[in-house]
Amino acid sequence: NWKDVTQRLPVVQFSAPKQKALDSPFFYNFNSEYDNFWRDRGYGVQRTDIWPRLYYPYSFRPYFTLEPSVGLRQTMWDQYKTDGADAWSDDEYLHREIYDARVGLSTEVYKVYATEREGFEKVKHSVKPELAFTYVPEVEQDSLPNIDYRDRLEKRTRISYAVTHTLTSKALKVTDARSDDLPEDNARASITSLGEYDYHDFLRFKLGQFYDISRNVYNRPYDEIHPFSSLDGKLTFSPVSAVSLDSEAKYNFYDDRFDLFNAGITLAPRKKDRLSL
């Protein structure tokens, strides 16, 4: 019955990407979301989720980079309508506060290869291994509304590891002028002065997995939860800046099958135009 279906209307999101905090050595990001959940018959809940995060990256050059971070998350619910249905709680307003901590360790090695192609001078192959530890404490949530994944935060004691391969090309920049419109002795005018280059990440492949010591999933018994996650692979191939081919797969070793497979293409012939399939 459509009258019992929970709707999200409206949804408002505000995010600030990772950036430096003034002139300090710290960085921060910020994520927030407001949802209005309502049904024609039943409960109504407004939820506000606020999650700032503070980072302190430190580089032990040229060997590795260490980045500890801590987040503080607050979620608030307002039950505004029940229509005789059972409310989530006797309280009209509910709230949850929780912190999480993460320590990341990464390094990068690379090699530069010269090519014979004209206008395509060099290719850089970089390999970036990463190791991280994430901790999210357990928090009482049974009396809170349970509508989607934001309403139940799982305890985490997680060790994750990943390796990323990136191929980057280096080529001389080309102006908008067409060489066939120029005199033969000035054909090189289509290329800017030496030292001005375009760098393009035309291939990126990341492989990662985590091991969760907590093995805690809401409403699931401990013995049904596996500590190792699926092996997650992501591949992006962009032969030219206007075309990007993306694929992702998750392989489950316990069930000997793929849990997920996605593939897509993005076309962006101009900066303001984008088509994704």
PDB file of C-alpha atoms in Angstrom:
ATOM      1  CA  ASN A   1       0.000   0.000   0.000  1.00  0.00           C
ATOM      2  CA  TRP A   2       1.588   3.288  -1.088  1.00  0.00           C
ATOM      3  CA  LYS A   3       0.216   5.015   2.014  1.00  0.00           C
ATOM      4  CA  ASP A   4       2.573   2.896   4.161  1.00  0.00           C
ATOM      5  CA  VAL A   5       5.691   3.610   2.059  1.00  0.00           C
ATOM      6  CA  THR A   6       8.289   5.842   3.722  1.00  0.00           C
ATOM      7  CA  GLN A   7       9.155   8.838   1.548  1.00  0.00           C
ATOM      8  CA  ARG A   8      12.208  11.136   1.722  1.00  0.00           C
ATOM      9  CA  LEU A   9      11.023  14.628   0.916  1.00  0.00           C
ATOM     10  CA  PRO A  10      12.938  16.851   1.039  1.00  0.00           C
ATOM     11  CA  VAL A  11      16.609  15.847   1.371  1.00  0.00           C
ATOM     12  CA  VAL A  12      19.230  18.562   1.884  1.00  0.00           C
ATOM     13  CA  GLN A  13      22.964  17.816   1.850  1.00  0.00           C
ATOM     14  CA  PHE A  14      25.939  20.068   2.573  1.00  0.00           C
ATOM     15  CA  SER A  15      29.560  18.930   2.257  1.00  0.00           C
ATOM     16  CA  ALA A  16      32.943  20.613   2.487  1.00  0.00           C
ATOM     17  CA  PRO A  17      35.837  18.680   0.892  1.00  0.00           C
ATOM     18  CA  LYS A  18      39.081  18.062   2.727  1.00  0.00           C
ATOM     19  CA  GLN A  19      40.949  21.372   3.044  1.00  0.00           C
ATOM     20  CA  LYS A  20      43.504  23.140   5.177  1.00  0.00           C
ATOM     21  CA  ALA A  21      42.364  24.764   8.415  1.00  0.00           C
ATOM     22  CA  LEU A  22      43.670  28.337   8.048  1.00  0.00           C
ATOM     23  CA  ASP A  23      47.475  28.422   8.454  1.00  0.00           C
ATOM     24  CA  SER A  24      47.625  25.458  10.830  1.00  0.00           C
ATOM     25  CA  PRO A  25      49.032  21.998  10.011  1.00  0.00           C
ATOM     26  CA  PHE A  26      45.517  20.551  10.368  1.00  0.00           C
ATOM     27  CA  PHE A  27      42.989  19.697   7.664  1.00  0.00           C
ATOM     28  CA  TYR A  28      39.250  19.170   7.950  1.00  0.00           C
ATOM     29  CA  ASN A  29      36.167  18.102   6.046  1.00  0.00           C
ATOM     30  CA  PHE A  30      32.481  18.300   6.813  1.00  0.00           C
ATOM     31  CA  ASN A  31      29.448  16.229   5.835  1.00  0.00           C
ATOM     32  CA  SER A  32      25.846  16.853   6.800  1.00  0.00           C
ATOM     33  CA  GLU A  33      22.388  15.772   5.702  1.00  0.00           C
ATOM     34  CA  TYR A  34      18.807  16.663   6.570  1.00  0.00           C
ATOM     35  CA  ASP A  35      16.024  14.167   5.746  1.00  0.00           C
ATOM     36  CA  ASN A  36      12.292  14.432   6.160  1.00  0.00           C
ATOM     37  CA  PHE A  37      10.809  10.910   6.337  1.00  0.00           C
ATOM     38  CA  TRP A  38       7.044  10.781   6.090  1.00  0.00           C
ATOM     39  CA  ARG A  39       4.222   8.402   5.278  1.00  0.00           C
ATOM     40  CA  ASP A  40       0.627   9.160   4.456  1.00  0.00           C
ATOM     41  CA  ARG A  41      -0.240   6.775   7.273  1.00  0.00           C
ATOM     42  CA  GLY A  42       2.096   6.189  10.208  1.00  0.00           C
ATOM     43  CA  TYR A  43       5.056   7.986  11.727  1.00  0.00           C
ATOM     44  CA  GLY A  44       6.946  11.031  10.522  1.00  0.00           C
ATOM     45  CA  VAL A  45      10.592  11.729  11.411  1.00  0.00           C
ATOM     46  CA  GLN A  46      12.939  14.602  10.658  1.00  0.00           C
ATOM     47  CA  ARG A  47      16.614  13.693  10.914  1.00  0.00           C
ATOM     48  CA  THR A  48      19.693  15.902  10.931  1.00  0.00           C
ATOM     49  CA  ASP A  49      23.136  14.262  10.645  1.00  0.00           C
ATOM     50  CA  ILE A  50      26.307  16.369  11.181  1.00  0.00           C
ATOM     51  CA  TRP A  51      29.795  14.882  10.820  1.00  0.00           C
ATOM     52  CA  PRO A  52      32.952  17.061  10.890  1.00  0.00           C
ATOM     53  CA  ARG A  53      36.414  15.481  10.766  1.00  0.00           C
ATOM     54  CA  LEU A  54      39.885  16.760  11.685  1.00  0.00           C
ATOM     55  CA  TYR A  55      43.133  15.453  10.115  1.00  0.00           C
ATOM     56  CA  TYR A  56      46.795  15.868  11.016  1.00  0.00           C
ATOM     57  CA  PRO A  57      48.946  14.533   8.148  1.00  0.00           C
ATOM     58  CA  TYR A  58      52.664  14.241   8.765  1.00  0.00           C
ATOM     59  CA  SER A  59      55.204  13.289   6.120  1.00  0.00           C
ATOM     60  CA  PHE A  60      58.400  11.391   6.921  1.00  0.00           C
ATOM     61  CA  ARG A  61      59.977  12.261   3.595  1.00  0.00           C
ATOM     62  CA  PRO A  62      60.829  10.502   1.430  1.00  0.00           C
ATOM     63  CA  TYR A  63      59.653   7.318   3.097  1.00  0.00           C
ATOM     64  CA  PHE A  64      56.000   7.474   4.154  1.00  0.00           C
ATOM     65  CA  THR A  65      53.102   9.674   5.294  1.00  0.00           C
ATOM     66  CA  LEU A  66      51.209   9.189   8.567  1.00  0.00           C
ATOM     67  CA  GLU A  67      47.714  10.668   8.886  1.00  0.00           C
ATOM     68  CA  PRO A  68      45.715  10.357  12.119  1.00  0.00           C
ATOM     69  CA  SER A  69      42.186  11.776  12.129  1.00  0.00           C
ATOM     70  CA  VAL A  70      39.182  11.958  14.422  1.00  0.00           C
ATOM     71  CA  GLY A  71      35.525  12.567  13.639  1.00  0.00           C
ATOM     72  CA  LEU A  72      32.640  13.632  15.851  1.00  0.00           C
ATOM     73  CA  ARG A  73      29.168  12.732  14.616  1.00  0.00           C
ATOM     74  CA  GLN A  74      25.854  13.966  15.962  1.00  0.00           C
ATOM     75  CA  THR A  75      22.475  12.751  14.743  1.00  0.00           C
ATOM     76  CA  MET A  76      19.148  14.216  15.857  1.00  0.00           C
ATOM     77  CA  TRP A  77      15.611  12.924  15.241  1.00  0.00           C
ATOM     78  CA  ASP A  78      12.296  14.716  15.644  1.00  0.00           C
ATOM     79  CA  GLN A  79       9.171  12.513  15.658  1.00  0.00           C
ATOM     80  CA  TYR A  80       6.373  14.772  14.502  1.00  0.00           C
ATOM     81  CA  LYS A  81       3.507  12.440  13.518  1.00  0.00           C
ATOM     82  CA  THR A  82       2.366   8.930  14.465  1.00  0.00           C
ATOM     83  CA  ASP A  83      -1.358   8.686  13.526  1.00  0.00           C
ATOM     84  CA  GLY A  84      -1.952   5.915  16.011  1.00  0.00           C
ATOM     85  CA  ALA A  85       1.071   3.880  14.887  1.00  0.00           C
ATOM     86  CA  ASP A  86       3.741   2.840  17.384  1.00  0.00           C
ATOM     87  CA  ALA A  87       6.365   5.554  17.728  1.00  0.00           C
ATOM     88  CA  TRP A  88      10.059   4.690  17.903  1.00  0.00           C
ATOM     89  CA  SER A  89      10.246   6.140  21.383  1.00  0.00           C
ATOM     90  CA  ASP A  90       8.126   7.932  23.953  1.00  0.00           C
ATOM     91  CA  ASP A  91      10.436  10.923  23.511  1.00  0.00           C
ATOM     92  CA  GLU A  92       9.659  13.358  20.730  1.00  0.00           C
ATOM     93  CA  TYR A  93      13.297  14.375  20.288  1.00  0.00           C
ATOM     94  CA  LEU A  94      16.148  11.857  20.194  1.00  0.00           C
ATOM     95  CA  HIS A  95      19.867  12.282  19.652  1.00  0.00           C
ATOM     96  CA  ARG A  96      23.071  10.253  19.314  1.00  0.00           C
ATOM     97  CA  GLU A  97      26.689  11.376  19.658  1.00  0.00           C
ATOM     98  CA  ILE A  98      29.636   9.210  18.674  1.00  0.00           C
ATOM     99  CA  TYR A  99      33.294   9.671  17.791  1.00  0.00           C
ATOM    100  CA  ASP A 100      35.486   7.658  15.447  1.00  0.00           C
ATOM    101  CA  ALA A 101      39.253   7.546  15.002  1.00  0.00           C
ATOM    102  CA  ARG A 102      41.459   6.538  12.096  1.00  0.00           C
ATOM    103  CA  VAL A 103      45.204   6.262  11.477  1.00  0.00           C
ATOM    104  CA  GLY A 104      46.448   5.920   7.907  1.00  0.00           C
ATOM    105  CA  LEU A 105      49.931   4.999   6.718  1.00  0.00           C
ATOM    106  CA  SER A 106      50.938   5.280   3.061  1.00  0.00           C
ATOM    107  CA  THR A 107      53.962   5.512   0.821  1.00  0.00           C
ATOM    108  CA  GLU A 108      54.581   5.830  -2.901  1.00  0.00           C
ATOM    109  CA  VAL A 109      57.180   4.561  -5.327  1.00  0.00           C
ATOM    110  CA  TYR A 110      57.317   5.389  -9.015  1.00  0.00           C
ATOM    111  CA  LYS A 111      59.287   5.067 -12.201  1.00  0.00           C
ATOM    112  CA  VAL A 112      59.230   7.328 -15.267  1.00  0.00           C
ATOM    113  CA  TYR A 113      59.428   5.822 -18.768  1.00  0.00           C
ATOM    114  CA  ALA A 114      60.343   7.761 -21.906  1.00  0.00           C
ATOM    115  CA  THR A 115      58.195   7.135 -24.994  1.00  0.00           C
ATOM    116  CA  GLU A 116      58.876   7.535 -28.706  1.00  0.00           C
ATOM    117  CA  ARG A 117      55.554   9.164 -29.533  1.00  0.00           C
ATOM    118  CA  GLU A 118      55.576  12.774 -30.703  1.00  0.00           C
ATOM    119  CA  GLY A 119      53.898  15.117 -28.226  1.00  0.00           C
ATOM    120  CA  PHE A 120      53.672  12.310 -25.678  1.00  0.00           C
ATOM    121  CA  GLU A 121      56.976  12.490 -23.913  1.00  0.00           C
ATOM    122  CA  LYS A 122      56.867  10.373 -20.767  1.00  0.00           C
ATOM    123  CA  VAL A 123      54.720   8.001 -18.699  1.00  0.00           C
ATOM    124  CA  LYS A 124      54.934   7.772 -14.927  1.00  0.00           C
ATOM    125  CA  HIS A 125      53.945   4.545 -13.161  1.00  0.00           C
ATOM    126  CA  SER A 126      53.307   5.078  -9.453  1.00  0.00           C
ATOM    127  CA  VAL A 127      52.454   2.435  -6.853  1.00  0.00           C
ATOM    128  CA  LYS A 128      50.883   3.552  -3.583  1.00  0.00           C
ATOM    129  CA  PRO A 129      50.420   0.969  -0.771  1.00  0.00           C
ATOM    130  CA  GLU A 130      48.169   2.018   2.128  1.00  0.00           C
ATOM    131  CA  LEU A 131      47.488   0.625   5.594  1.00  0.00           C
ATOM    132  CA  ALA A 132      44.835   2.018   7.961  1.00  0.00           C
ATOM    133  CA  PHE A 133      43.268   1.299  11.329  1.00  0.00           C
ATOM    134  CA  THR A 134      39.706   2.499  12.049  1.00  0.00           C
ATOM    135  CA  TYR A 135      37.887   2.436  15.379  1.00  0.00           C
ATOM    136  CA  VAL A 136      34.211   3.193  15.998  1.00  0.00           C
ATOM    137  CA  PRO A 137      32.947   2.452  19.536  1.00  0.00           C
ATOM    138  CA  GLU A 138      29.705   0.680  20.315  1.00  0.00           C
ATOM    139  CA  VAL A 139      26.740   2.899  21.148  1.00  0.00           C
ATOM    140  CA  GLU A 140      23.195   2.159  22.379  1.00  0.00           C
ATOM    141  CA  GLN A 141      20.748   2.669  19.487  1.00  0.00           C
ATOM    142  CA  ASP A 142      17.798   0.313  20.101  1.00  0.00           C
ATOM    143  CA  SER A 143      15.385   3.128  21.008  1.00  0.00           C
ATOM    144  CA  LEU A 144      16.272   5.242  17.957  1.00  0.00           C
ATOM    145  CA  PRO A 145      14.363   5.275  14.661  1.00  0.00           C
ATOM    146  CA  ASN A 146      15.658   2.745  12.144  1.00  0.00           C
ATOM    147  CA  ILE A 147      14.879   3.838   8.596  1.00  0.00           C
ATOM    148  CA  ASP A 148      18.145   3.597   6.652  1.00  0.00           C
ATOM    149  CA  TYR A 149      21.867   2.935   7.128  1.00  0.00           C
ATOM    150  CA  ARG A 150      22.565   6.225   8.939  1.00  0.00           C
ATOM    151  CA  ASP A 151      20.338   5.170  11.841  1.00  0.00           C
ATOM    152  CA  ARG A 152      22.481   2.205  12.903  1.00  0.00           C
ATOM    153  CA  LEU A 153      26.238   2.721  13.256  1.00  0.00           C
ATOM    154  CA  GLU A 154      28.195  -0.481  13.724  1.00  0.00           C
ATOM    155  CA  LYS A 155      31.124  -0.942  16.042  1.00  0.00           C
ATOM    156  CA  ARG A 156      34.352  -1.167  14.047  1.00  0.00           C
ATOM    157  CA  THR A 157      37.847  -2.293  14.888  1.00  0.00           C
ATOM    158  CA  ARG A 158      39.038  -2.504  11.336  1.00  0.00           C
ATOM    159  CA  ILE A 159      42.394  -2.963   9.644  1.00  0.00           C
ATOM    160  CA  SER A 160      42.299  -2.097   5.952  1.00  0.00           C
ATOM    161  CA  TYR A 161      44.944  -2.366   3.257  1.00  0.00           C
ATOM    162  CA  ALA A 162      45.056  -1.309  -0.362  1.00  0.00           C
ATOM    163  CA  VAL A 163      47.416  -0.715  -3.248  1.00  0.00           C
ATOM    164  CA  THR A 164      46.843   1.755  -6.085  1.00  0.00           C
ATOM    165  CA  HIS A 165      48.556   1.753  -9.472  1.00  0.00           C
ATOM    166  CA  THR A 166      48.422   4.974 -11.520  1.00  0.00           C
ATOM    167  CA  LEU A 167      49.731   5.673 -15.018  1.00  0.00           C
ATOM    168  CA  THR A 168      50.243   9.383 -15.782  1.00  0.00           C
ATOM    169  CA  SER A 169      51.181  10.813 -19.165  1.00  0.00           C
ATOM    170  CA  LYS A 170      53.196  13.973 -19.770  1.00  0.00           C
ATOM    171  CA  ALA A 171      52.766  15.940 -22.998  1.00  0.00           C
ATOM    172  CA  LEU A 172      53.355  19.454 -24.262  1.00  0.00           C
ATOM    173  CA  LYS A 173      50.322  21.712 -23.999  1.00  0.00           C
ATOM    174  CA  VAL A 174      48.538  22.523 -27.247  1.00  0.00           C
ATOM    175  CA  THR A 175      46.767  25.836 -27.799  1.00  0.00           C
ATOM    176  CA  ASP A 176      43.346  26.272 -29.390  1.00  0.00           C
ATOM    177  CA  ALA A 177      44.964  27.342 -32.663  1.00  0.00           C
ATOM    178  CA  ARG A 178      44.952  24.745 -35.441  1.00  0.00           C
ATOM    179  CA  SER A 179      48.292  24.037 -37.058  1.00  0.00           C
ATOM    180  CA  ASP A 180      46.762  23.767 -40.547  1.00  0.00           C
ATOM    181  CA  ASP A 181      45.582  27.389 -40.236  1.00  0.00           C
ATOM    182  CA  LEU A 182      49.144  28.591 -39.693  1.00  0.00           C
ATOM    183  CA  PRO A 183      52.009  29.132 -42.143  1.00  0.00           C
ATOM    184  CA  GLU A 184      54.189  26.082 -42.598  1.00  0.00           C
ATOM    185  CA  ASP A 185      57.192  27.793 -41.068  1.00  0.00           C
ATOM    186  CA  ASN A 186      55.076  28.665 -38.026  1.00  0.00           C
ATOM    187  CA  ALA A 187      53.349  25.313 -37.534  1.00  0.00           C
ATOM    188  CA  ARG A 188      55.037  24.888 -34.177  1.00  0.00           C
ATOM    189  CA  ALA A 189      53.055  27.904 -32.920  1.00  0.00           C
ATOM    190  CA  SER A 190      50.275  25.463 -32.081  1.00  0.00           C
ATOM    191  CA  ILE A 191      52.438  24.253 -29.198  1.00  0.00           C
ATOM    192  CA  THR A 192      53.277  26.536 -26.303  1.00  0.00           C
ATOM    193  CA  SER A 193      56.745  27.185 -25.037  1.00  0.00           C
ATOM    194  CA  LEU A 194      58.810  24.368 -23.569  1.00  0.00           C
ATOM    195  CA  GLY A 195      58.197  23.707 -19.929  1.00  0.00           C
ATOM    196  CA  GLU A 196      54.405  23.929 -20.151  1.00  0.00           C
ATOM    197  CA  TYR A 197      52.992  20.413 -19.978  1.00  0.00           C
ATOM    198  CA  ASP A 198      49.737  18.573 -19.580  1.00  0.00           C
ATOM    199  CA  TYR A 199      49.640  15.721 -17.053  1.00  0.00           C
ATOM    200  CA  HIS A 200      46.860  13.164 -17.427  1.00  0.00           C
ATOM    201  CA  ASP A 201      46.089  10.131 -15.215  1.00  0.00           C
ATOM    202  CA  PHE A 202      44.911   7.805 -17.957  1.00  0.00           C
ATOM    203  CA  LEU A 203      44.775   4.586 -15.900  1.00  0.00           C
ATOM    204  CA  ARG A 204      44.102   3.965 -12.220  1.00  0.00           C
ATOM    205  CA  PHE A 205      43.655   0.569 -10.570  1.00  0.00           C
ATOM    206  CA  LYS A 206      42.993   0.111  -6.851  1.00  0.00           C
ATOM    207  CA  LEU A 207      42.717  -3.174  -4.974  1.00  0.00           C
ATOM    208  CA  GLY A 208      41.745  -3.247  -1.307  1.00  0.00           C
ATOM    209  CA  GLN A 209      40.275  -5.270   1.557  1.00  0.00           C
ATOM    210  CA  PHE A 210      39.722  -4.971   5.305  1.00  0.00           C
ATOM    211  CA  TYR A 211      39.720  -7.245   8.346  1.00  0.00           C
ATOM    212  CA  ASP A 212      37.216  -6.316  11.065  1.00  0.00           C
ATOM    213  CA  ILE A 213      38.095  -7.606  14.524  1.00  0.00           C
ATOM    214  CA  SER A 214      34.734  -6.487  15.936  1.00  0.00           C
ATOM    215  CA  ARG A 215      32.643  -8.506  13.466  1.00  0.00           C
ATOM    216  CA  ASN A 216      29.605  -6.516  14.530  1.00  0.00           C
ATOM    217  CA  VAL A 217      26.575  -6.092  12.249  1.00  0.00           C
ATOM    218  CA  TYR A 218      23.266  -4.870  13.636  1.00  0.00           C
ATOM    219  CA  ASN A 219      20.693  -7.651  14.176  1.00  0.00           C
ATOM    220  CA  ARG A 220      23.020 -10.408  12.923  1.00  0.00           C
ATOM    221  CA  PRO A 221      24.628 -13.112  15.103  1.00  0.00           C
ATOM    222  CA  TYR A 222      28.389 -13.060  15.531  1.00  0.00           C
ATOM    223  CA  ASP A 223      28.988 -16.479  13.917  1.00  0.00           C
ATOM    224  CA  GLU A 224      27.337 -15.368  10.651  1.00  0.00           C
ATOM    225  CA  ILE A 225      29.716 -12.451  10.147  1.00  0.00           C
ATOM    226  CA  HIS A 226      33.038 -13.007   8.387  1.00  0.00           C
ATOM    227  CA  PRO A 227      36.027 -10.899   9.483  1.00  0.00           C
ATOM    228  CA  PHE A 228      37.425 -10.442   5.964  1.00  0.00           C
ATOM    229  CA  SER A 229      35.554  -8.189   3.584  1.00  0.00           C
ATOM    230  CA  SER A 230      35.176  -8.871  -0.096  1.00  0.00           C
ATOM    231  CA  LEU A 231      38.192  -8.009  -2.226  1.00  0.00           C
ATOM    232  CA  ASP A 232      37.336  -4.650  -3.807  1.00  0.00           C
ATOM    233  CA  GLY A 233      38.811  -3.698  -7.176  1.00  0.00           C
ATOM    234  CA  LYS A 234      38.276  -0.385  -8.988  1.00  0.00           C
ATOM    235  CA  LEU A 235      39.576   0.417 -12.463  1.00  0.00           C
ATOM    236  CA  THR A 236      39.395   3.761 -14.278  1.00  0.00           C
ATOM    237  CA  PHE A 237      40.696   4.056 -17.842  1.00  0.00           C
ATOM    238  CA  SER A 238      40.699   7.461 -19.504  1.00  0.00           C
ATOM    239  CA  PRO A 239      42.508   7.305 -22.857  1.00  0.00           C
ATOM    240  CA  VAL A 240      41.638  10.986 -23.483  1.00  0.00           C
ATOM    241  CA  SER A 241      40.360  13.654 -21.124  1.00  0.00           C
ATOM    242  CA  ALA A 242      36.863  13.552 -22.666  1.00  0.00           C
ATOM    243  CA  VAL A 243      36.300   9.810 -22.075  1.00  0.00           C
ATOM    244  CA  SER A 244      36.417   7.816 -18.843  1.00  0.00           C
ATOM    245  CA  LEU A 245      35.664   4.092 -18.483  1.00  0.00           C
ATOM    246  CA  ASP A 246      34.971   2.964 -14.928  1.00  0.00           C
ATOM    247  CA  SER A 247      34.465  -0.488 -13.440  1.00  0.00           C
ATOM    248  CA  GLU A 248      34.233  -1.932  -9.940  1.00  0.00           C
ATOM    249  CA  ALA A 249      33.997  -5.485  -8.634  1.00  0.00           C
ATOM    250  CA  LYS A 250      33.796  -7.099  -5.186  1.00  0.00           C
ATOM    251  CA  TYR A 251      34.830 -10.743  -4.893  1.00  0.00           C
ATOM    252  CA  ASN A 252      33.613 -12.789  -1.917  1.00  0.00           C
ATOM    253  CA  PHE A 253      36.142 -15.485  -0.930  1.00  0.00           C
ATOM    254  CA  TYR A 254      33.753 -17.147   1.533  1.00  0.00           C
ATOM    255  CA  ASP A 255      30.990 -17.721  -1.048  1.00  0.00           C
ATOM    256  CA  ASP A 256      33.392 -17.970  -4.026  1.00  0.00           C
ATOM    257  CA  ARG A 257      31.453 -15.470  -6.119  1.00  0.00           C
ATOM    258  CA  PHE A 258      31.233 -11.789  -7.031  1.00  0.00           C
ATOM    259  CA  ASP A 259      29.064  -9.738  -4.667  1.00  0.00           C
ATOM    260  CA  LEU A 260      29.017  -6.753  -6.993  1.00  0.00           C
ATOM    261  CA  PHE A 261      30.017  -5.652 -10.465  1.00  0.00           C
ATOM    262  CA  ASN A 262      29.564  -2.179 -11.940  1.00  0.00           C
ATOM    263  CA  ALA A 263      30.677  -0.733 -15.273  1.00  0.00           C
ATOM    264  CA  GLY A 264      30.125   2.697 -16.749  1.00  0.00           C
ATOM    265  CA  ILE A 265      31.337   5.300 -19.193  1.00  0.00           C
ATOM    266  CA  THR A 266      31.487   9.072 -18.850  1.00  0.00           C
ATOM    267  CA  LEU A 267      31.730  11.423 -21.843  1.00  0.00           C
ATOM    268  CA  ALA A 268      32.750  15.044 -21.264  1.00  0.00           C
ATOM    269  CA  PRO A 269      33.559  16.739 -24.581  1.00  0.00           C
ATOM    270  CA  ARG A 270      33.401  20.144 -22.877  1.00  0.00           C
ATOM    271  CA  LYS A 271      33.817  21.259 -19.282  1.00  0.00           C
ATOM    272  CA  LYS A 272      30.138  22.116 -18.895  1.00  0.00           C
ATOM    273  CA  ASP A 273      28.785  18.992 -20.610  1.00  0.00           C
ATOM    274  CA  ARG A 274      28.797  15.499 -19.137  1.00  0.00           C
ATOM    275  CA  LEU A 275      27.021  12.264 -20.019  1.00  0.00           C
ATOM    276  CA  SER A 276      27.290   9.165 -17.824  1.00  0.00           C
ATOM    277  CA  LEU A 277      25.957   5.689 -18.596  1.00  0.00           C
TER     278      LEU A 277
END
